[in-house]
Amino acid sequence: SQKIEQNSEALNIQEGKTATLTCNYTNYSPAYLQWYRQDPGRGPVFLLLIRENEKEKRKERLKVTFDTTLKQSLFHITASQPADSATYLCALRGNQFYFGTGTSLTVIP
Amino acid sequence: NAGVTQTPKFQVLKTGQSMTLQCAQDMNHEYMSWYRQDPGMGLRLIHYSVGAGITDQGEVPNGYNVSRSTTEDFPLRLLSAAPSQTSVYFCASRGPGLASSTDTQYFGPGTRLTVL
């Protein structure tokens, strides 16, 4: 099965800075990769999807990159705000969905 | 649209008891799935369904049963609860359906289950 590692269990950054979260995977390259946001006590909420033939995807202050050679995706939040504090999960679509354990982000005012 | 709903929100069981976790979606999605989320383990797929009458096993299916008699509902049954099944359970659905991409998973709010 696919193994997914999300670096940095917890990440603390100052408001206004760019947060960068990492998702590394082993085995085969997925058809696409997704990023989700999860707040305490709630289910994950879909943020962005990037396909294997795409290098970069943007949505407002969010940017995702996908490097199939490195088997890695980077998730960036620019001009971070305290409201961005949450756990961020990456998920791969192979024959089924595989999720990483998540990175907890805290944006300090 | 209510999206994906799950009941109950919290449940405490004794070892050996059985129960059904309910999941419903009103987006006319064909694909539904059940995950469990444990600390340090991430979300793991238990069972999934690609349409009414069709179910299949995910990564961690042992001890769980599912059925899909309608497009809207996908209940998860614990046949004989064990402490190892203490977890948070999430139901998710995916299109095609009403105004949604086939690739986006919509999650319910979760059920927190404790087995004593």
PDB file of C-alpha atoms in Angstrom:
ATOM      1  CA  SER A   1       0.000   0.000   0.000  1.00  0.00           C
ATOM      2  CA  GLN A   2       0.976   3.629  -0.327  1.00  0.00           C
ATOM      3  CA  LYS A   3       2.897   5.235   2.530  1.00  0.00           C
ATOM      4  CA  ILE A   4       2.570   8.971   3.086  1.00  0.00           C
ATOM      5  CA  GLU A   5       4.659  11.137   5.369  1.00  0.00           C
ATOM      6  CA  GLN A   6       3.816  14.675   6.285  1.00  0.00           C
ATOM      7  CA  ASN A   7       6.828  16.402   7.741  1.00  0.00           C
ATOM      8  CA  SER A   8       6.653  18.419  10.918  1.00  0.00           C
ATOM      9  CA  GLU A   9       3.956  17.180  13.213  1.00  0.00           C
ATOM     10  CA  ALA A  10       3.453  20.754  14.354  1.00  0.00           C
ATOM     11  CA  LEU A  11       4.383  23.995  12.668  1.00  0.00           C
ATOM     12  CA  ASN A  12       4.254  27.408  14.333  1.00  0.00           C
ATOM     13  CA  ILE A  13       4.684  30.582  12.281  1.00  0.00           C
ATOM     14  CA  GLN A  14       4.145  34.292  12.708  1.00  0.00           C
ATOM     15  CA  GLU A  15       1.144  35.959  11.153  1.00  0.00           C
ATOM     16  CA  GLY A  16       1.909  37.302   7.694  1.00  0.00           C
ATOM     17  CA  LYS A  17       4.614  34.741   6.941  1.00  0.00           C
ATOM     18  CA  THR A  18       4.355  31.910   4.437  1.00  0.00           C
ATOM     19  CA  ALA A  19       3.664  28.451   5.822  1.00  0.00           C
ATOM     20  CA  THR A  20       5.095  25.527   3.866  1.00  0.00           C
ATOM     21  CA  LEU A  21       3.884  21.991   4.548  1.00  0.00           C
ATOM     22  CA  THR A  22       5.410  18.873   3.041  1.00  0.00           C
ATOM     23  CA  CYS A  23       3.867  15.624   1.855  1.00  0.00           C
ATOM     24  CA  ASN A  24       6.154  12.770   0.773  1.00  0.00           C
ATOM     25  CA  TYR A  25       4.967   9.455  -0.583  1.00  0.00           C
ATOM     26  CA  THR A  26       6.503   6.103  -1.454  1.00  0.00           C
ATOM     27  CA  ASN A  27       5.680   3.494  -4.051  1.00  0.00           C
ATOM     28  CA  TYR A  28       3.797   4.425  -7.169  1.00  0.00           C
ATOM     29  CA  SER A  29       2.898   7.942  -8.240  1.00  0.00           C
ATOM     30  CA  PRO A  30      -0.768   8.708  -7.716  1.00  0.00           C
ATOM     31  CA  ALA A  31      -3.203   9.911 -10.356  1.00  0.00           C
ATOM     32  CA  TYR A  32      -3.642  13.046  -8.262  1.00  0.00           C
ATOM     33  CA  LEU A  33      -2.989  14.458  -4.840  1.00  0.00           C
ATOM     34  CA  GLN A  34      -5.317  16.450  -2.613  1.00  0.00           C
ATOM     35  CA  TRP A  35      -4.957  18.731   0.379  1.00  0.00           C
ATOM     36  CA  TYR A  36      -7.580  18.977   3.108  1.00  0.00           C
ATOM     37  CA  ARG A  37      -8.042  21.189   6.139  1.00  0.00           C
ATOM     38  CA  GLN A  38      -9.319  19.721   9.405  1.00  0.00           C
ATOM     39  CA  ASP A  39     -10.411  21.760  12.398  1.00  0.00           C
ATOM     40  CA  PRO A  40     -10.688  20.171  15.871  1.00  0.00           C
ATOM     41  CA  GLY A  41     -13.799  18.043  16.232  1.00  0.00           C
ATOM     42  CA  ARG A  42     -14.728  18.324  12.566  1.00  0.00           C
ATOM     43  CA  GLY A  43     -14.356  16.358   9.373  1.00  0.00           C
ATOM     44  CA  PRO A  44     -11.733  17.229   6.745  1.00  0.00           C
ATOM     45  CA  VAL A  45     -12.630  19.870   4.188  1.00  0.00           C
ATOM     46  CA  PHE A  46     -11.255  19.721   0.649  1.00  0.00           C
ATOM     47  CA  LEU A  47      -8.933  22.569  -0.371  1.00  0.00           C
ATOM     48  CA  LEU A  48      -7.006  21.784  -3.544  1.00  0.00           C
ATOM     49  CA  LEU A  49      -6.328  18.996  -6.014  1.00  0.00           C
ATOM     50  CA  ILE A  50      -3.279  18.683  -8.263  1.00  0.00           C
ATOM     51  CA  ARG A  51      -2.889  16.059 -10.985  1.00  0.00           C
ATOM     52  CA  GLU A  52       0.276  14.187 -11.879  1.00  0.00           C
ATOM     53  CA  ASN A  53       0.757  16.209 -15.067  1.00  0.00           C
ATOM     54  CA  GLU A  54       0.455  19.547 -13.247  1.00  0.00           C
ATOM     55  CA  LYS A  55       3.407  21.220 -11.576  1.00  0.00           C
ATOM     56  CA  GLU A  56       1.566  23.890  -9.612  1.00  0.00           C
ATOM     57  CA  LYS A  57      -1.959  24.892  -8.612  1.00  0.00           C
ATOM     58  CA  ARG A  58      -3.136  28.061  -6.919  1.00  0.00           C
ATOM     59  CA  LYS A  59      -6.273  29.131  -5.108  1.00  0.00           C
ATOM     60  CA  GLU A  60      -6.280  32.543  -3.467  1.00  0.00           C
ATOM     61  CA  ARG A  61      -3.491  32.431  -0.815  1.00  0.00           C
ATOM     62  CA  LEU A  62      -2.925  28.700  -1.297  1.00  0.00           C
ATOM     63  CA  LYS A  63      -0.389  27.112  -3.628  1.00  0.00           C
ATOM     64  CA  VAL A  64       0.362  23.445  -4.165  1.00  0.00           C
ATOM     65  CA  THR A  65       3.256  21.935  -6.088  1.00  0.00           C
ATOM     66  CA  PHE A  66       3.677  18.333  -7.186  1.00  0.00           C
ATOM     67  CA  ASP A  67       7.045  16.785  -8.033  1.00  0.00           C
ATOM     68  CA  THR A  68       6.607  13.182  -9.195  1.00  0.00           C
ATOM     69  CA  THR A  69      10.379  12.730  -9.454  1.00  0.00           C
ATOM     70  CA  LEU A  70      10.904  13.619  -5.796  1.00  0.00           C
ATOM     71  CA  LYS A  71       7.554  12.005  -4.874  1.00  0.00           C
ATOM     72  CA  GLN A  72       6.671  15.129  -2.975  1.00  0.00           C
ATOM     73  CA  SER A  73       4.015  17.807  -2.738  1.00  0.00           C
ATOM     74  CA  LEU A  74       4.448  21.166  -1.049  1.00  0.00           C
ATOM     75  CA  PHE A  75       1.508  23.162   0.282  1.00  0.00           C
ATOM     76  CA  HIS A  76       2.027  26.886   0.818  1.00  0.00           C
ATOM     77  CA  ILE A  77      -0.170  29.393   2.625  1.00  0.00           C
ATOM     78  CA  THR A  78       0.989  32.936   1.919  1.00  0.00           C
ATOM     79  CA  ALA A  79       0.246  35.923   4.174  1.00  0.00           C
ATOM     80  CA  SER A  80      -0.862  33.507   6.876  1.00  0.00           C
ATOM     81  CA  GLN A  81      -3.556  34.480   9.359  1.00  0.00           C
ATOM     82  CA  PRO A  82      -4.541  33.088  12.777  1.00  0.00           C
ATOM     83  CA  ALA A  83      -7.703  31.734  11.085  1.00  0.00           C
ATOM     84  CA  ASP A  84      -5.450  29.438   9.037  1.00  0.00           C
ATOM     85  CA  SER A  85      -4.560  27.527  12.213  1.00  0.00           C
ATOM     86  CA  ALA A  86      -5.720  23.932  11.667  1.00  0.00           C
ATOM     87  CA  THR A  87      -4.440  20.501  10.732  1.00  0.00           C
ATOM     88  CA  TYR A  88      -3.699  19.998   7.049  1.00  0.00           C
ATOM     89  CA  LEU A  89      -3.893  16.559   5.474  1.00  0.00           C
ATOM     90  CA  CYS A  90      -2.603  15.363   2.151  1.00  0.00           C
ATOM     91  CA  ALA A  91      -4.310  12.496   0.355  1.00  0.00           C
ATOM     92  CA  LEU A  92      -3.294  10.419  -2.629  1.00  0.00           C
ATOM     93  CA  ARG A  93      -5.602   8.833  -5.144  1.00  0.00           C
ATOM     94  CA  GLY A  94      -4.357   5.439  -6.192  1.00  0.00           C
ATOM     95  CA  ASN A  95      -6.688   2.441  -6.330  1.00  0.00           C
ATOM     96  CA  GLN A  96      -8.164   4.006  -3.209  1.00  0.00           C
ATOM     97  CA  PHE A  97      -7.504   7.118  -1.132  1.00  0.00           C
ATOM     98  CA  TYR A  98      -4.551   7.191   1.241  1.00  0.00           C
ATOM     99  CA  PHE A  99      -4.184   9.981   3.811  1.00  0.00           C
ATOM    100  CA  GLY A 100      -1.189  11.333   5.643  1.00  0.00           C
ATOM    101  CA  THR A 101      -1.259  11.876   9.418  1.00  0.00           C
ATOM    102  CA  GLY A 102      -1.455  15.628   8.978  1.00  0.00           C
ATOM    103  CA  THR A 103       0.514  18.680  10.021  1.00  0.00           C
ATOM    104  CA  SER A 104      -0.837  20.928  12.760  1.00  0.00           C
ATOM    105  CA  LEU A 105      -0.331  24.569  11.841  1.00  0.00           C
ATOM    106  CA  THR A 106      -0.539  27.388  14.373  1.00  0.00           C
ATOM    107  CA  VAL A 107      -0.336  30.971  13.140  1.00  0.00           C
ATOM    108  CA  ILE A 108       0.745  33.253  15.960  1.00  0.00           C
ATOM    109  CA  PRO A 109      -0.669  36.814  15.941  1.00  0.00           C
TER     110      PRO A 109
ATOM    111  CA  ASN B   1     -28.229  20.617   0.924  1.00  0.00           C
ATOM    112  CA  ALA B   2     -27.211  19.123   4.266  1.00  0.00           C
ATOM    113  CA  GLY B   3     -24.171  17.416   2.693  1.00  0.00           C
ATOM    114  CA  VAL B   4     -22.981  14.349   4.604  1.00  0.00           C
ATOM    115  CA  THR B   5     -24.630  13.653   7.948  1.00  0.00           C
ATOM    116  CA  GLN B   6     -23.581  11.135  10.582  1.00  0.00           C
ATOM    117  CA  THR B   7     -25.300   9.843  13.698  1.00  0.00           C
ATOM    118  CA  PRO B   8     -24.645   9.492  16.516  1.00  0.00           C
ATOM    119  CA  LYS B   9     -22.024  12.106  17.297  1.00  0.00           C
ATOM    120  CA  PHE B  10     -20.762  10.246  20.356  1.00  0.00           C
ATOM    121  CA  GLN B  11     -21.159   6.638  21.476  1.00  0.00           C
ATOM    122  CA  VAL B  12     -19.822   4.495  24.304  1.00  0.00           C
ATOM    123  CA  LEU B  13     -20.027   0.728  23.959  1.00  0.00           C
ATOM    124  CA  LYS B  14     -19.019  -2.217  26.060  1.00  0.00           C
ATOM    125  CA  THR B  15     -16.818  -4.923  24.584  1.00  0.00           C
ATOM    126  CA  GLY B  16     -18.903  -7.373  22.594  1.00  0.00           C
ATOM    127  CA  GLN B  17     -21.806  -5.037  21.922  1.00  0.00           C
ATOM    128  CA  SER B  18     -22.892  -4.301  18.375  1.00  0.00           C
ATOM    129  CA  MET B  19     -24.050  -1.058  16.845  1.00  0.00           C
ATOM    130  CA  THR B  20     -24.609   0.735  13.558  1.00  0.00           C
ATOM    131  CA  LEU B  21     -23.128   4.077  12.640  1.00  0.00           C
ATOM    132  CA  GLN B  22     -25.402   5.928  10.272  1.00  0.00           C
ATOM    133  CA  CYS B  23     -24.287   7.982   7.273  1.00  0.00           C
ATOM    134  CA  ALA B  24     -26.433   9.793   4.734  1.00  0.00           C
ATOM    135  CA  GLN B  25     -25.739  12.205   1.881  1.00  0.00           C
ATOM    136  CA  ASP B  26     -28.099  14.306  -0.199  1.00  0.00           C
ATOM    137  CA  MET B  27     -25.765  15.150  -3.091  1.00  0.00           C
ATOM    138  CA  ASN B  28     -26.665  12.099  -5.203  1.00  0.00           C
ATOM    139  CA  HIS B  29     -23.053  10.889  -4.968  1.00  0.00           C
ATOM    140  CA  GLU B  30     -22.289   7.397  -6.160  1.00  0.00           C
ATOM    141  CA  TYR B  31     -19.114   6.886  -4.154  1.00  0.00           C
ATOM    142  CA  MET B  32     -19.273   6.631  -0.356  1.00  0.00           C
ATOM    143  CA  SER B  33     -16.680   5.486   2.121  1.00  0.00           C
ATOM    144  CA  TRP B  34     -15.954   4.998   5.796  1.00  0.00           C
ATOM    145  CA  TYR B  35     -12.696   5.993   7.469  1.00  0.00           C
ATOM    146  CA  ARG B  36     -11.356   5.756  10.981  1.00  0.00           C
ATOM    147  CA  GLN B  37      -8.978   8.345  12.368  1.00  0.00           C
ATOM    148  CA  ASP B  38      -6.568   7.479  15.148  1.00  0.00           C
ATOM    149  CA  PRO B  39      -3.769   9.602  16.634  1.00  0.00           C
ATOM    150  CA  GLY B  40      -0.561   9.188  14.646  1.00  0.00           C
ATOM    151  CA  MET B  41      -2.256   6.944  12.087  1.00  0.00           C
ATOM    152  CA  GLY B  42      -4.126   9.345   9.873  1.00  0.00           C
ATOM    153  CA  LEU B  43      -7.369   8.471   8.140  1.00  0.00           C
ATOM    154  CA  ARG B  44      -7.628   4.820   7.143  1.00  0.00           C
ATOM    155  CA  LEU B  45     -10.213   3.457   4.742  1.00  0.00           C
ATOM    156  CA  ILE B  46     -12.493   0.779   6.202  1.00  0.00           C
ATOM    157  CA  HIS B  47     -15.027   0.059   3.458  1.00  0.00           C
ATOM    158  CA  TYR B  48     -16.293   1.856   0.399  1.00  0.00           C
ATOM    159  CA  SER B  49     -19.105   1.673  -2.121  1.00  0.00           C
ATOM    160  CA  VAL B  50     -19.198   2.769  -5.749  1.00  0.00           C
ATOM    161  CA  GLY B  51     -22.974   2.611  -5.956  1.00  0.00           C
ATOM    162  CA  ALA B  52     -26.104   1.030  -4.525  1.00  0.00           C
ATOM    163  CA  GLY B  53     -25.599  -2.698  -4.048  1.00  0.00           C
ATOM    164  CA  ILE B  54     -21.812  -2.541  -4.499  1.00  0.00           C
ATOM    165  CA  THR B  55     -19.358  -2.489  -1.605  1.00  0.00           C
ATOM    166  CA  ASP B  56     -15.692  -3.354  -1.197  1.00  0.00           C
ATOM    167  CA  GLN B  57     -13.049  -3.534   1.499  1.00  0.00           C
ATOM    168  CA  GLY B  58     -10.525  -0.859   2.232  1.00  0.00           C
ATOM    169  CA  GLU B  59      -7.328  -0.954   4.243  1.00  0.00           C
ATOM    170  CA  VAL B  60      -8.774  -1.977   7.647  1.00  0.00           C
ATOM    171  CA  PRO B  61     -12.089  -3.843   7.123  1.00  0.00           C
ATOM    172  CA  ASN B  62     -11.906  -6.469   9.892  1.00  0.00           C
ATOM    173  CA  GLY B  63     -14.672  -6.222  12.483  1.00  0.00           C
ATOM    174  CA  TYR B  64     -16.860  -3.999  10.310  1.00  0.00           C
ATOM    175  CA  ASN B  65     -19.730  -4.655   7.932  1.00  0.00           C
ATOM    176  CA  VAL B  66     -21.391  -2.386   5.374  1.00  0.00           C
ATOM    177  CA  SER B  67     -24.273  -2.457   2.949  1.00  0.00           C
ATOM    178  CA  ARG B  68     -25.592   0.045   0.397  1.00  0.00           C
ATOM    179  CA  SER B  69     -29.256  -0.414  -0.380  1.00  0.00           C
ATOM    180  CA  THR B  70     -29.829   3.183  -1.504  1.00  0.00           C
ATOM    181  CA  THR B  71     -27.683   5.913  -3.038  1.00  0.00           C
ATOM    182  CA  GLU B  72     -28.199   8.116   0.023  1.00  0.00           C
ATOM    183  CA  ASP B  73     -27.340   5.795   2.911  1.00  0.00           C
ATOM    184  CA  PHE B  74     -24.211   3.868   3.830  1.00  0.00           C
ATOM    185  CA  PRO B  75     -24.357   2.424   7.380  1.00  0.00           C
ATOM    186  CA  LEU B  76     -21.344   0.913   9.118  1.00  0.00           C
ATOM    187  CA  ARG B  77     -21.946  -1.997  11.474  1.00  0.00           C
ATOM    188  CA  LEU B  78     -19.697  -3.064  14.307  1.00  0.00           C
ATOM    189  CA  LEU B  79     -20.502  -6.715  14.843  1.00  0.00           C
ATOM    190  CA  SER B  80     -18.805  -7.263  18.221  1.00  0.00           C
ATOM    191  CA  ALA B  81     -17.093  -4.129  19.484  1.00  0.00           C
ATOM    192  CA  ALA B  82     -13.515  -4.314  20.742  1.00  0.00           C
ATOM    193  CA  PRO B  83     -11.400  -1.673  22.541  1.00  0.00           C
ATOM    194  CA  SER B  84      -9.197  -1.510  19.412  1.00  0.00           C
ATOM    195  CA  GLN B  85     -12.179  -0.016  17.599  1.00  0.00           C
ATOM    196  CA  THR B  86     -12.132   3.067  19.809  1.00  0.00           C
ATOM    197  CA  SER B  87     -11.677   5.810  17.248  1.00  0.00           C
ATOM    198  CA  VAL B  88     -13.276   8.674  15.389  1.00  0.00           C
ATOM    199  CA  TYR B  89     -15.223   7.475  12.362  1.00  0.00           C
ATOM    200  CA  PHE B  90     -15.808   9.604   9.302  1.00  0.00           C
ATOM    201  CA  CYS B  91     -18.113   8.971   6.415  1.00  0.00           C
ATOM    202  CA  ALA B  92     -17.337  10.600   3.071  1.00  0.00           C
ATOM    203  CA  SER B  93     -18.987  10.841  -0.322  1.00  0.00           C
ATOM    204  CA  ARG B  94     -17.759  11.742  -3.780  1.00  0.00           C
ATOM    205  CA  GLY B  95     -19.414  12.639  -7.090  1.00  0.00           C
ATOM    206  CA  PRO B  96     -20.450  12.717  -9.800  1.00  0.00           C
ATOM    207  CA  GLY B  97     -23.534  14.314  -8.374  1.00  0.00           C
ATOM    208  CA  LEU B  98     -25.100  17.636  -7.735  1.00  0.00           C
ATOM    209  CA  ALA B  99     -22.672  20.463  -8.597  1.00  0.00           C
ATOM    210  CA  SER B 100     -19.600  18.610  -7.373  1.00  0.00           C
ATOM    211  CA  SER B 101     -16.396  17.392  -8.907  1.00  0.00           C
ATOM    212  CA  THR B 102     -15.889  13.665  -9.136  1.00  0.00           C
ATOM    213  CA  ASP B 103     -12.592  14.066  -7.317  1.00  0.00           C
ATOM    214  CA  THR B 104     -13.673  15.980  -4.233  1.00  0.00           C
ATOM    215  CA  GLN B 105     -14.510  14.017  -1.103  1.00  0.00           C
ATOM    216  CA  TYR B 106     -17.069  15.521   1.260  1.00  0.00           C
ATOM    217  CA  PHE B 107     -16.763  14.392   4.860  1.00  0.00           C
ATOM    218  CA  GLY B 108     -19.334  14.148   7.602  1.00  0.00           C
ATOM    219  CA  PRO B 109     -18.760  15.590  11.092  1.00  0.00           C
ATOM    220  CA  GLY B 110     -17.623  12.267  12.539  1.00  0.00           C
ATOM    221  CA  THR B 111     -18.705   9.831  15.251  1.00  0.00           C
ATOM    222  CA  ARG B 112     -16.556   9.492  18.359  1.00  0.00           C
ATOM    223  CA  LEU B 113     -16.731   5.898  19.523  1.00  0.00           C
ATOM    224  CA  THR B 114     -15.317   4.570  22.780  1.00  0.00           C
ATOM    225  CA  VAL B 115     -15.312   0.843  23.480  1.00  0.00           C
ATOM    226  CA  LEU B 116     -14.756  -0.083  27.114  1.00  0.00           C
TER     227      LEU B 116
END
